[in-house]
Amino acid sequence: MKKSKVDIKEYSDVWVIGELIDGNISPVTLQLINVGKKLANKLNKNTIVVIVGYGEKDRVTKLLNYGVDKVLYIEHKILRNFNVMGYTEAIYKLIEERKPEIVLFGATSMARDIAPRLAAKLDTGLTSDCIKLDIDERDGKLLRTKQGLGGNLITTTICPRNRPQMSTLIPNIYRPANYNEKIFGQVEIINPEILCEDYKVKFIKKIPLEDKKVNLADAKIIVSGGRGLGEPSGFKLIRQLADTLGGIVGASRAAVEAGWIDSRHQVGKTGTIVRPDLYIACGISGAFQHQSGIYDSKCIIAINKDPYAPIFKICDFGIVGDLYEVIPALIEEINKKQQRYFDNFP
Amino acid sequence: MRRIIVCIKQVPETDKIGIKQEKGTLIRENIENIMNPYDKNALEEALIIKDKFDAEVIVITMGPPQAVDVLKEAISMGADEGVLINDEAFSGSDTLATSKVLAAAINKIADYSIIFCGQKAIDGGTAQVGPQIAELLNLPQVTNVKDIKIKGNKLEIVKATEDGAYLLETETPILLTTTTEINNPRSPTMMGINKAYGENGNKRISILSGKDLNINPKEVGLEGSPTNIYDFCMSKKSKTSEMIEGNKAKEKASILINKLSELNYI
């Protein structure tokens, strides 16, 4: 398994492993292109997007509008639906042949399946769930920064002797690459030789989510509840405040683990990373994994009984008090304000 | 179903780790080492299959001698045997080096139908070891499993993803990682506690070293790990928080809403 010493000079270019979701380019792919281009500029190398699929050439071509130098489209009938071993094998062969210096993934279900396998096959280092990627200006190595120990520790890793340097990036931390009418790159279609048609795991069907997706990642206003609600019915009050503000309901890990609310509402490093304009944390003490998931909110409001709750150290405005008194008072004040607004309307 | 291997990890209870604000150092006092909570779902699923099909459940862990505690806990919950993989040469291993060691141990144990791993570990949280073991053993895998039905030689599996679930059909041998939704891990039983900690408890534990597994020390530990630590620091945020003062909830609410309105947030 162990390869003989790798000549790192043979490796060049920054690869982004893109994803299509139901035929559309996934948002994280565009975010990765943005990061990939920044890294490639520092190294003076090309940014290349790799996409695996079947019958999607038109959509794949649109990636050129985001300023990439090349799109490598691996196309094969049996890669129409995602399968772990097929995708791994196809990308592995291309990496071995073309030797990219850096390979980036979004921290998505697909990448969680294939990136570790690729790293093991290539005998190289993968740092997953990064929050920041940069280049060491002294020697051009990829610096991969992530949180550890429940968010308490920020660690930066390198992969000094092995190639490619691999990383998965948490979605919604970086902005997407800009769309540009002018294109300069091209699409190269790769028809891989798939040796094994039987990958043992057979796709039967997709089971759609029962209700509509809770889109925390793009929400402008989020009102979240935590253990301080005391009981599941507390989320009714949270929803009332969210509805009054036109926002979305979020929750802490503790509230989700207590079974009070569906896990899709979970905000934090272990749930969804959010960056709303307004984040209102009600009865959330502020574990580090929660704090790191709301860090980029423009304005954080904390309501908590405990004046020493850590959330008060990172909020913009804090109210010490019983949320069952404070939230109804807030709703009343907001309604009053809106009423005044309408009253003044000619 | 013959034999099921469950990979578990001993981790510090990270939720209790905090930062001493004045010094910026980790609070480590009274932090206990526990079985990684995600691994309990993996173990529970193995035990459910054991109860139905009379399979044998072996738990394995790589770690220092005190990691034997999590093996004993697993046996007290119903596992049959525990294997501790311990060698000085393994310390400092990154995920890939760890996966190589675990894969070598699994190869030695052999004859398995399913390998279970937890979704991730609360301390490292890389979620890489499961898929890497599968790759090194050339096995198929399904991660984030939230339901398993065994139908003869086939497994019907529901995998959770961001945009819905997938129904998959597969066969053994296979590596599976579990979600927390899949089950509610059981507590140890009196009989289990006796089995693990009683007179013959130690007979259920075996210890493997690098030599037992024919592992080249250069391929594991710090030297054999492709990923190196470059830098680390404590996470902290300096922000000025304004506390809203007032006598009653109503007064505080009014002040806050006026401020938010001035700042155009509402």
Coordinates of C-alpha atoms in Angstrom, one line a residue:
Chain A
M1 CA 0.0 0.0 0.0
K2 CA 2.8 2.4 0.9
K3 CA 4.1 4.2 -2.1
S4 CA 7.7 4.8 -2.6
K5 CA 8.8 8.4 -1.9
V6 CA 6.5 10.9 -3.7
D7 CA 8.2 13.5 -5.8
I8 CA 6.0 16.5 -4.9
K9 CA 7.3 18.6 -7.8
E10 CA 5.4 16.3 -10.2
Y11 CA 2.1 17.6 -8.7
S12 CA 0.4 20.7 -10.0
D13 CA -2.9 22.5 -10.1
V14 CA -5.8 22.9 -7.7
W15 CA -8.8 20.5 -8.2
V16 CA -12.3 21.1 -7.0
I17 CA -14.5 18.0 -6.9
G18 CA -17.8 19.4 -7.9
E19 CA -21.3 18.0 -7.2
L20 CA -24.6 18.0 -9.1
I21 CA -27.7 17.8 -7.0
D22 CA -30.6 16.6 -9.2
G23 CA -28.7 17.9 -12.2
N24 CA -27.9 21.3 -10.8
I25 CA -24.5 22.6 -9.7
S26 CA -24.5 22.5 -5.9
P27 CA -23.9 25.8 -4.0
V28 CA -20.9 24.4 -2.2
T29 CA -19.2 23.7 -5.6
L30 CA -19.3 27.4 -6.4
Q31 CA -17.9 28.2 -2.9
L32 CA -15.1 25.7 -3.5
I33 CA -14.3 27.3 -6.9
N34 CA -14.0 30.6 -5.1
V35 CA -11.5 29.2 -2.6
G36 CA -9.8 27.0 -5.2
K37 CA -9.1 30.1 -7.4
K38 CA -7.6 32.0 -4.5
L39 CA -5.3 29.2 -3.7
A40 CA -4.4 28.6 -7.3
N41 CA -3.6 32.3 -7.8
K42 CA -1.2 32.2 -4.9
L43 CA 0.5 29.2 -6.4
N44 CA 0.3 30.5 -9.9
K45 CA -1.5 27.3 -11.0
N46 CA -4.8 26.3 -12.7
T47 CA -8.1 25.8 -11.1
I48 CA -9.8 22.7 -12.4
V49 CA -13.3 21.4 -11.5
V50 CA -13.9 17.6 -11.7
I51 CA -17.5 16.4 -12.1
V52 CA -18.7 12.8 -12.2
G53 CA -22.0 11.9 -13.8
Y54 CA -23.9 10.9 -16.9
G55 CA -25.8 12.9 -19.5
E56 CA -25.1 16.3 -17.9
K57 CA -22.7 17.9 -20.3
D58 CA -24.8 21.1 -20.8
R59 CA -25.0 21.8 -17.1
V60 CA -21.4 20.9 -16.5
T61 CA -20.4 23.4 -19.2
K62 CA -21.9 26.2 -17.2
L63 CA -19.2 25.8 -14.6
L64 CA -16.9 27.6 -17.1
N65 CA -18.8 30.8 -16.3
Y66 CA -17.3 30.8 -12.8
G67 CA -13.7 31.5 -14.0
V68 CA -12.2 28.1 -13.9
D69 CA -9.4 27.0 -16.2
K70 CA -10.8 23.6 -17.0
V71 CA -13.7 21.3 -16.3
L72 CA -12.9 17.6 -16.3
Y73 CA -16.2 15.7 -16.8
I74 CA -16.0 12.0 -15.9
E75 CA -18.9 10.5 -17.8
H76 CA -20.1 6.9 -17.6
K77 CA -23.6 5.3 -17.6
I78 CA -23.0 3.5 -14.3
L79 CA -22.0 6.7 -12.6
R80 CA -25.5 8.3 -13.3
N81 CA -26.4 7.6 -9.6
F82 CA -23.8 8.2 -6.9
N83 CA -22.1 5.0 -5.8
V84 CA -19.2 5.0 -3.5
M85 CA -16.8 2.6 -5.1
G86 CA -17.5 3.7 -8.7
Y87 CA -16.9 7.4 -8.0
T88 CA -13.9 6.6 -5.9
E89 CA -12.4 4.5 -8.6
A90 CA -13.0 6.9 -11.4
I91 CA -11.6 9.9 -9.5
Y92 CA -8.7 7.9 -8.2
K93 CA -7.5 6.9 -11.7
L94 CA -7.7 10.5 -12.8
I95 CA -5.7 11.8 -9.9
E96 CA -3.0 9.1 -10.4
E97 CA -2.8 10.1 -14.1
R98 CA -2.9 13.9 -13.8
K99 CA -1.3 14.5 -10.4
P100 CA -3.1 17.5 -8.9
E101 CA -1.3 19.3 -6.1
I102 CA -4.5 20.0 -4.1
V103 CA -7.9 18.3 -4.2
L104 CA -10.8 20.0 -2.5
F105 CA -14.3 18.7 -1.6
G106 CA -17.3 20.2 0.1
A107 CA -18.1 18.6 3.4
T108 CA -21.1 16.8 2.0
S109 CA -22.5 13.3 2.2
M110 CA -20.8 12.4 -1.1
A111 CA -17.4 13.7 0.1
R112 CA -17.7 12.0 3.5
D113 CA -18.0 8.7 1.6
I114 CA -15.4 9.1 -1.1
A115 CA -12.7 11.6 0.2
P116 CA -11.5 9.3 3.0
R117 CA -11.4 6.3 0.6
L118 CA -9.5 8.3 -2.0
A119 CA -7.0 9.4 0.7
A120 CA -6.4 5.8 1.8
K121 CA -6.0 4.6 -1.8
L122 CA -3.6 7.5 -2.6
D123 CA -1.8 7.1 0.8
T124 CA -2.1 10.8 1.5
G125 CA -3.5 13.1 4.2
L126 CA -7.1 14.4 4.2
T127 CA -8.2 17.0 6.7
S128 CA -12.0 17.1 6.7
D129 CA -14.5 19.8 7.8
C130 CA -12.1 22.7 7.3
I131 CA -13.2 26.3 8.1
K132 CA -10.3 28.0 6.3
L133 CA -7.8 27.1 3.6
D134 CA -4.7 29.0 2.7
I135 CA -1.2 28.7 1.3
D136 CA 1.9 28.9 3.3
E137 CA 3.8 31.7 1.6
R138 CA 7.2 30.3 2.5
D139 CA 6.8 26.9 0.8
G140 CA 3.5 26.8 -1.0
K141 CA 2.0 24.1 1.2
L142 CA -1.8 24.0 1.8
L143 CA -2.7 25.1 5.3
R144 CA -6.0 23.4 6.4
T145 CA -7.7 24.9 9.4
K146 CA -10.4 23.2 11.4
Q147 CA -12.0 23.1 14.8
G148 CA -11.5 20.3 17.2
L149 CA -12.5 19.3 20.7
G150 CA -16.0 20.4 20.4
G151 CA -14.9 23.7 18.9
N152 CA -12.5 24.7 21.6
L153 CA -9.4 24.2 19.6
I154 CA -8.5 25.6 16.2
T155 CA -6.0 23.3 14.5
T156 CA -4.1 23.9 11.3
T157 CA -2.6 20.8 9.6
I158 CA -0.3 20.3 6.7
C159 CA 0.5 17.3 4.5
P160 CA 4.2 17.9 3.9
R161 CA 5.5 14.7 2.2
N162 CA 2.5 13.1 0.4
R163 CA 0.4 14.3 -2.5
P164 CA -2.2 15.4 -3.3
Q165 CA -3.0 17.5 -0.3
M166 CA -6.7 16.9 0.3
S167 CA -9.3 18.7 2.3
T168 CA -13.1 19.0 2.7
L169 CA -14.6 22.4 3.4
I170 CA -17.7 23.1 5.5
P171 CA -20.4 24.7 3.2
N172 CA -21.4 28.3 3.6
I173 CA -18.2 29.6 5.1
Y174 CA -16.9 31.1 1.8
R175 CA -18.9 33.1 -0.7
P176 CA -19.6 31.5 -4.1
A177 CA -17.4 32.4 -7.1
N178 CA -18.8 35.2 -9.3
Y179 CA -20.7 34.5 -12.5
N180 CA -19.0 35.8 -15.6
E181 CA -20.3 35.9 -19.1
K182 CA -16.8 35.6 -20.5
I183 CA -15.3 32.2 -20.4
F184 CA -11.8 31.1 -21.2
G185 CA -11.7 27.5 -20.0
Q186 CA -12.9 24.3 -21.7
V187 CA -14.6 21.0 -20.8
E188 CA -12.7 17.8 -21.3
I189 CA -14.8 14.7 -21.2
I190 CA -13.2 11.6 -19.6
N191 CA -14.7 8.2 -20.4
P192 CA -13.3 6.0 -17.7
E193 CA -12.8 2.3 -18.0
I194 CA -14.9 1.0 -15.3
L195 CA -13.6 -2.4 -14.3
C196 CA -16.2 -3.5 -11.9
E197 CA -19.9 -3.1 -12.9
D198 CA -21.1 -4.6 -9.7
Y199 CA -20.4 -2.4 -6.8
K200 CA -22.4 -4.5 -4.4
V201 CA -24.4 -1.6 -3.0
K202 CA -27.5 -1.1 -5.2
F203 CA -29.5 2.0 -5.3
I204 CA -33.2 1.2 -4.9
K205 CA -34.9 4.6 -4.5
K206 CA -34.6 8.0 -3.0
I207 CA -36.9 8.8 -0.1
P208 CA -37.7 12.5 -0.2
L209 CA -37.8 14.6 3.0
E210 CA -41.2 14.5 4.6
D211 CA -41.7 18.2 4.9
K212 CA -40.1 21.1 3.2
K213 CA -36.4 21.7 3.8
V214 CA -35.5 23.9 6.8
N215 CA -33.2 26.3 5.0
L216 CA -31.2 27.6 7.9
A217 CA -28.1 28.2 5.8
D218 CA -29.7 31.0 3.7
A219 CA -32.0 32.5 6.4
K220 CA -31.8 36.2 7.2
I221 CA -33.4 35.9 10.6
I222 CA -33.1 32.9 12.9
V223 CA -34.7 32.4 16.3
S224 CA -33.3 29.4 18.1
G225 CA -34.3 27.6 21.3
G226 CA -32.2 25.5 23.6
R227 CA -32.4 23.5 26.8
G228 CA -33.5 26.6 28.7
L229 CA -36.9 26.2 27.1
G230 CA -37.4 23.5 29.7
E231 CA -39.9 21.5 27.6
P232 CA -40.7 20.7 24.0
S233 CA -43.7 23.0 23.9
G234 CA -41.4 26.0 24.4
F235 CA -40.7 25.8 20.6
K236 CA -44.3 27.1 20.1
L237 CA -43.1 30.4 21.6
I238 CA -39.9 30.3 19.5
R239 CA -42.0 29.8 16.4
Q240 CA -44.2 32.7 17.3
L241 CA -41.3 35.0 17.6
A242 CA -39.8 33.7 14.3
D243 CA -43.1 34.1 12.5
T244 CA -43.4 37.7 13.9
L245 CA -40.0 38.5 12.4
G246 CA -40.4 36.5 9.3
G247 CA -37.6 34.2 10.4
I248 CA -36.8 30.5 10.7
V249 CA -36.7 28.3 13.8
G250 CA -33.3 27.0 14.9
A251 CA -32.3 24.8 17.8
S252 CA -29.3 23.9 19.9
R253 CA -27.9 20.4 19.9
A254 CA -29.2 19.9 23.4
A255 CA -32.8 20.6 22.3
V256 CA -32.4 18.3 19.3
E257 CA -30.9 15.5 21.4
A258 CA -33.7 15.9 23.9
G259 CA -36.0 15.1 21.1
W260 CA -37.9 18.4 21.3
I261 CA -37.4 19.3 17.6
D262 CA -36.2 17.7 14.4
S263 CA -32.5 17.6 13.8
R264 CA -32.8 19.6 10.6
H265 CA -33.3 22.7 12.8
Q266 CA -29.9 22.1 14.5
V267 CA -27.6 25.1 14.4
G268 CA -23.9 24.8 15.1
K269 CA -20.8 23.1 14.0
T270 CA -22.5 19.8 14.3
G271 CA -25.7 21.0 12.6
T272 CA -25.9 23.8 10.1
I273 CA -23.4 26.7 10.1
V274 CA -25.5 29.9 9.7
R275 CA -24.8 33.5 8.9
P276 CA -28.0 35.4 9.2
D277 CA -28.4 39.2 9.8
L278 CA -30.1 38.5 13.0
Y279 CA -29.7 35.5 15.3
I280 CA -31.7 35.3 18.5
A281 CA -30.6 32.6 20.9
C282 CA -33.2 31.8 23.5
G283 CA -32.3 29.6 26.5
I284 CA -29.1 28.5 24.8
S285 CA -26.1 28.6 27.1
G286 CA -23.7 28.7 24.1
A287 CA -21.6 25.5 23.9
F288 CA -18.5 26.1 21.7
Q289 CA -19.9 24.0 18.9
H290 CA -23.0 26.2 18.8
Q291 CA -20.9 29.4 19.1
S292 CA -18.7 28.4 16.1
G293 CA -21.8 27.8 14.0
I294 CA -23.3 31.3 14.5
Y295 CA -20.0 33.2 14.5
D296 CA -20.6 35.0 11.2
S297 CA -24.1 36.3 12.1
K298 CA -24.2 40.1 11.8
C299 CA -26.1 40.6 15.1
I300 CA -26.5 38.0 17.9
I301 CA -29.1 38.5 20.6
A302 CA -29.0 36.2 23.7
I303 CA -31.8 35.7 26.1
N304 CA -31.0 33.6 29.1
K305 CA -31.8 33.3 32.8
D306 CA -28.2 32.6 33.7
P307 CA -26.1 35.8 33.7
Y308 CA -22.9 33.7 33.4
A309 CA -24.0 31.8 30.3
P310 CA -21.1 31.8 27.8
I311 CA -23.4 33.0 25.0
F312 CA -23.4 36.5 26.7
K313 CA -19.7 36.7 25.9
I314 CA -20.2 36.5 22.2
C315 CA -23.6 38.3 21.7
D316 CA -24.1 41.8 20.5
F317 CA -27.1 42.4 22.8
G318 CA -28.0 40.3 25.8
I319 CA -31.1 40.1 28.1
V320 CA -30.8 38.3 31.4
G321 CA -34.3 37.1 32.2
D322 CA -37.0 34.4 31.9
L323 CA -37.6 33.8 28.2
Y324 CA -41.2 33.0 28.9
E325 CA -41.6 36.7 29.9
V326 CA -39.1 38.3 27.5
I327 CA -40.2 36.6 24.3
P328 CA -43.9 37.6 24.6
A329 CA -42.8 41.1 25.5
L330 CA -40.6 41.2 22.4
I331 CA -43.5 40.0 20.2
E332 CA -45.7 42.7 21.6
E333 CA -43.1 45.4 21.0
I334 CA -42.5 44.2 17.4
N335 CA -46.2 44.2 16.7
K336 CA -46.5 47.7 18.2
K337 CA -43.7 48.9 16.0
Q338 CA -45.2 47.4 12.9
Q339 CA -48.6 48.8 13.8
R340 CA -47.1 52.3 14.0
Y341 CA -45.5 51.8 10.7
F342 CA -48.8 51.0 9.1
D343 CA -50.5 53.8 10.9
N344 CA -48.1 56.3 9.4
F345 CA -48.8 55.0 5.9
P346 CA -50.8 57.5 4.0
Chain B
M1 CA -24.7 -13.3 10.3
R2 CA -21.6 -14.8 11.8
R3 CA -19.4 -12.3 13.4
I4 CA -19.9 -8.5 13.8
I5 CA -16.9 -6.3 14.6
V6 CA -17.6 -2.9 16.2
C7 CA -14.8 -0.2 16.2
I8 CA -15.1 2.0 19.2
K9 CA -13.0 4.8 20.6
Q10 CA -12.3 6.3 24.0
V11 CA -12.6 10.1 24.0
P12 CA -12.5 12.9 26.5
E13 CA -15.9 14.2 27.3
T14 CA -15.5 17.3 25.1
D15 CA -18.8 19.0 26.0
K16 CA -17.3 19.7 29.4
I17 CA -14.1 21.1 28.2
G18 CA -14.1 24.9 28.5
I19 CA -11.6 27.6 28.3
K20 CA -10.1 29.5 31.3
Q21 CA -11.0 33.0 30.0
E22 CA -8.1 34.7 31.8
K23 CA -5.4 32.3 30.6
G24 CA -6.8 30.9 27.4
T25 CA -6.0 27.4 28.4
L26 CA -8.1 24.3 28.4
I27 CA -10.0 23.3 31.5
R28 CA -9.0 19.7 31.9
E29 CA -9.8 19.0 35.5
N30 CA -12.6 16.5 36.1
I31 CA -12.8 15.7 32.4
E32 CA -13.6 12.0 32.1
N33 CA -12.8 9.6 29.3
I34 CA -15.9 8.0 27.9
M35 CA -16.9 5.8 25.1
N36 CA -17.5 8.0 22.0
P37 CA -21.3 8.5 22.2
Y38 CA -21.7 7.9 18.4
D39 CA -20.1 4.5 18.8
K40 CA -22.8 3.4 21.2
N41 CA -25.3 3.5 18.3
A42 CA -23.0 1.3 16.3
L43 CA -22.6 -1.1 19.2
E44 CA -26.4 -1.1 19.8
E45 CA -27.1 -2.0 16.2
A46 CA -24.7 -4.9 16.4
L47 CA -26.3 -6.1 19.6
I48 CA -29.8 -5.9 18.0
I49 CA -28.5 -8.2 15.2
K50 CA -26.9 -10.4 17.8
D51 CA -30.2 -10.8 19.6
K52 CA -32.0 -11.8 16.5
F53 CA -29.5 -13.9 14.7
D54 CA -27.2 -15.1 17.4
A55 CA -24.2 -13.4 15.9
E56 CA -21.0 -12.9 17.8
V57 CA -20.1 -9.3 18.6
I58 CA -16.4 -8.3 19.0
V59 CA -15.5 -4.7 19.9
I60 CA -12.1 -3.4 19.0
T61 CA -10.3 -0.2 20.0
M62 CA -6.9 1.3 19.4
G63 CA -5.6 3.3 22.3
P64 CA -3.6 3.4 25.6
P65 CA -4.0 0.6 28.2
Q66 CA -6.8 2.5 29.9
A67 CA -8.9 2.3 26.7
V68 CA -9.7 -1.2 28.0
D69 CA -12.4 0.6 30.0
V70 CA -14.6 1.2 26.9
L71 CA -14.2 -2.5 25.9
K72 CA -15.4 -3.5 29.3
E73 CA -18.3 -1.1 29.1
A74 CA -19.2 -2.6 25.7
I75 CA -19.1 -6.1 27.1
S76 CA -21.3 -5.0 30.0
M77 CA -23.8 -3.9 27.4
G78 CA -23.7 -7.3 25.7
A79 CA -20.7 -7.6 23.4
D80 CA -18.9 -11.0 23.6
E81 CA -15.3 -10.0 23.4
G82 CA -13.0 -7.0 23.3
V83 CA -9.7 -6.4 21.5
L84 CA -7.3 -3.7 22.6
I85 CA -4.8 -2.6 20.0
N86 CA -2.0 -1.0 21.9
D87 CA 1.6 -0.2 21.0
E88 CA 3.8 2.8 21.8
A89 CA 4.5 3.0 18.0
F90 CA 0.9 3.9 17.3
S91 CA 0.9 7.1 19.3
G92 CA 0.5 10.2 17.2
S93 CA -1.2 8.3 14.4
D94 CA -3.5 10.4 12.2
T95 CA -6.7 9.0 10.8
L96 CA -5.1 7.1 7.9
A97 CA -2.5 5.5 10.2
T98 CA -5.2 4.6 12.7
S99 CA -7.3 3.1 9.9
K100 CA -4.3 1.0 8.8
V101 CA -3.9 -0.4 12.3
L102 CA -7.6 -1.1 12.7
A103 CA -7.8 -2.7 9.2
A104 CA -4.9 -5.0 10.1
A105 CA -6.6 -6.0 13.4
I106 CA -9.9 -6.7 11.6
N107 CA -8.0 -8.8 9.0
K108 CA -6.6 -10.9 11.8
I109 CA -9.9 -11.4 13.5
A110 CA -11.4 -12.3 10.1
D111 CA -14.6 -14.1 9.3
Y112 CA -16.8 -11.1 9.8
S113 CA -20.2 -10.3 8.2
I114 CA -20.5 -6.6 9.2
I115 CA -18.1 -4.0 10.5
F116 CA -19.8 -1.2 12.4
C117 CA -18.3 2.2 13.1
G118 CA -19.9 5.3 14.8
Q119 CA -20.7 8.2 12.6
K120 CA -17.7 10.2 13.9
A121 CA -15.8 10.8 17.1
I122 CA -16.6 13.8 19.3
D123 CA -13.0 14.7 19.8
G124 CA -11.5 14.5 16.3
G125 CA -14.7 14.4 14.4
T126 CA -13.1 13.5 11.1
A127 CA -15.6 10.7 10.2
Q128 CA -12.8 9.2 8.0
V129 CA -11.8 6.1 9.8
G130 CA -14.9 4.0 8.8
P131 CA -14.6 4.6 5.0
Q132 CA -10.8 4.3 5.2
I133 CA -11.0 0.9 6.9
A134 CA -13.4 -0.2 4.1
E135 CA -11.0 1.0 1.4
L136 CA -8.0 -0.7 3.0
L137 CA -10.0 -4.0 3.3
N138 CA -11.5 -3.5 -0.2
L139 CA -15.0 -3.6 1.2
P140 CA -18.1 -1.7 0.2
Q141 CA -19.5 0.7 2.7
V142 CA -22.6 2.6 3.6
T143 CA -22.3 5.6 5.9
N144 CA -24.9 7.4 8.0
V145 CA -27.2 4.4 8.2
K146 CA -30.5 5.1 9.9
D147 CA -32.3 1.8 9.3
I148 CA -31.2 -1.8 8.6
K149 CA -33.4 -4.8 7.6
I150 CA -31.9 -8.1 7.2
K151 CA -33.6 -10.3 4.6
G152 CA -31.8 -13.6 4.1
N153 CA -28.4 -12.8 2.6
K154 CA -29.4 -9.2 1.7
L155 CA -29.4 -6.1 3.8
E156 CA -31.9 -3.3 3.1
I157 CA -30.4 -0.1 4.3
V158 CA -31.7 3.4 4.6
K159 CA -28.9 6.0 4.4
A160 CA -29.4 9.6 5.5
T161 CA -28.1 12.5 3.4
E162 CA -28.7 16.3 3.4
D163 CA -31.4 16.1 0.7
G164 CA -33.3 13.0 1.7
A165 CA -32.7 9.4 2.4
Y166 CA -31.6 6.6 0.1
L167 CA -32.9 3.0 0.2
L168 CA -30.0 0.7 -0.7
E169 CA -29.7 -3.0 -1.1
T170 CA -26.4 -4.7 -0.3
E171 CA -24.8 -7.9 0.9
T172 CA -22.2 -8.9 3.4
P173 CA -19.3 -8.4 4.1
I174 CA -19.8 -4.7 4.4
L175 CA -18.8 -1.7 6.6
L176 CA -21.6 0.4 8.0
T177 CA -21.5 3.7 10.0
T178 CA -24.5 4.5 12.0
T179 CA -26.5 7.7 12.7
T180 CA -27.8 8.6 16.2
E181 CA -31.4 8.2 14.9
I182 CA -31.0 4.5 14.2
N183 CA -31.6 3.3 17.8
N184 CA -31.4 4.1 21.5
P185 CA -28.3 2.4 23.0
R186 CA -29.1 0.1 25.9
S187 CA -27.7 0.3 29.4
P188 CA -25.4 -2.3 30.9
T189 CA -27.2 -5.2 32.5
M190 CA -26.3 -6.8 35.8
M191 CA -25.4 -10.0 33.9
G192 CA -23.3 -7.9 31.5
I193 CA -21.5 -6.1 34.3
N194 CA -20.6 -9.4 35.9
K195 CA -19.4 -10.7 32.5
A196 CA -17.2 -7.7 32.0
Y197 CA -15.9 -6.9 35.5
G198 CA -16.3 -10.3 37.2
E199 CA -13.7 -12.9 37.9
N200 CA -13.4 -14.0 34.3
G201 CA -13.9 -10.6 32.8
N202 CA -10.2 -10.2 31.7
K203 CA -10.4 -13.4 29.7
R204 CA -12.8 -11.7 27.3
I205 CA -10.2 -9.1 26.5
S206 CA -7.2 -9.7 24.2
I207 CA -4.4 -7.3 23.5
L208 CA -2.7 -7.0 20.1
S209 CA 0.6 -5.1 19.5
G210 CA 2.1 -3.9 16.2
K211 CA 4.2 -7.0 16.1
D212 CA 1.1 -9.3 16.4
L213 CA -0.3 -7.5 13.4
N214 CA 2.9 -7.4 11.4
I215 CA 2.7 -3.6 11.1
N216 CA 5.8 -1.8 10.0
P217 CA 6.3 0.9 12.7
K218 CA 7.4 3.4 10.0
E219 CA 3.9 3.2 8.5
V220 CA 2.1 4.2 11.7
G221 CA 2.4 6.7 14.5
L222 CA 3.8 10.2 14.0
E223 CA 6.3 9.1 11.4
G224 CA 3.8 7.2 9.2
S225 CA 1.1 9.8 9.3
P226 CA 0.7 12.0 6.2
T227 CA -1.1 14.7 8.1
N228 CA 0.9 16.8 10.5
I229 CA -0.1 19.5 12.9
Y230 CA 1.2 22.9 11.8
D231 CA -0.3 25.1 14.4
F232 CA -3.1 25.2 17.0
C233 CA -4.7 27.8 19.2
M234 CA -7.6 28.2 21.5
S235 CA -10.8 29.4 19.9
K236 CA -11.9 32.7 21.3
K237 CA -13.9 35.7 20.2
S238 CA -13.5 39.2 21.3
K239 CA -16.7 41.1 21.0
T240 CA -18.3 43.8 23.1
S241 CA -21.6 42.6 24.3
E242 CA -24.1 45.1 25.4
M243 CA -26.4 43.9 28.2
I244 CA -29.8 45.4 28.1
E245 CA -30.7 46.7 31.5
G246 CA -34.2 47.3 32.8
N247 CA -36.6 46.5 35.6
K248 CA -39.1 44.3 33.8
A249 CA -39.1 42.1 30.8
K250 CA -41.3 44.6 29.0
E251 CA -38.9 47.5 29.5
K252 CA -35.9 45.4 28.3
A253 CA -37.9 44.2 25.3
S254 CA -38.8 47.8 24.4
I255 CA -35.2 49.0 24.6
L256 CA -33.9 46.0 22.5
I257 CA -36.5 46.4 19.8
N258 CA -35.8 50.1 19.5
K259 CA -32.1 49.4 19.1
L260 CA -32.7 46.7 16.5
S261 CA -35.0 49.0 14.7
E262 CA -32.4 51.8 14.7
L263 CA -29.8 49.4 13.3
N264 CA -32.3 48.3 10.6
Y265 CA -32.4 44.7 11.6
I266 CA -36.1 44.7 12.0

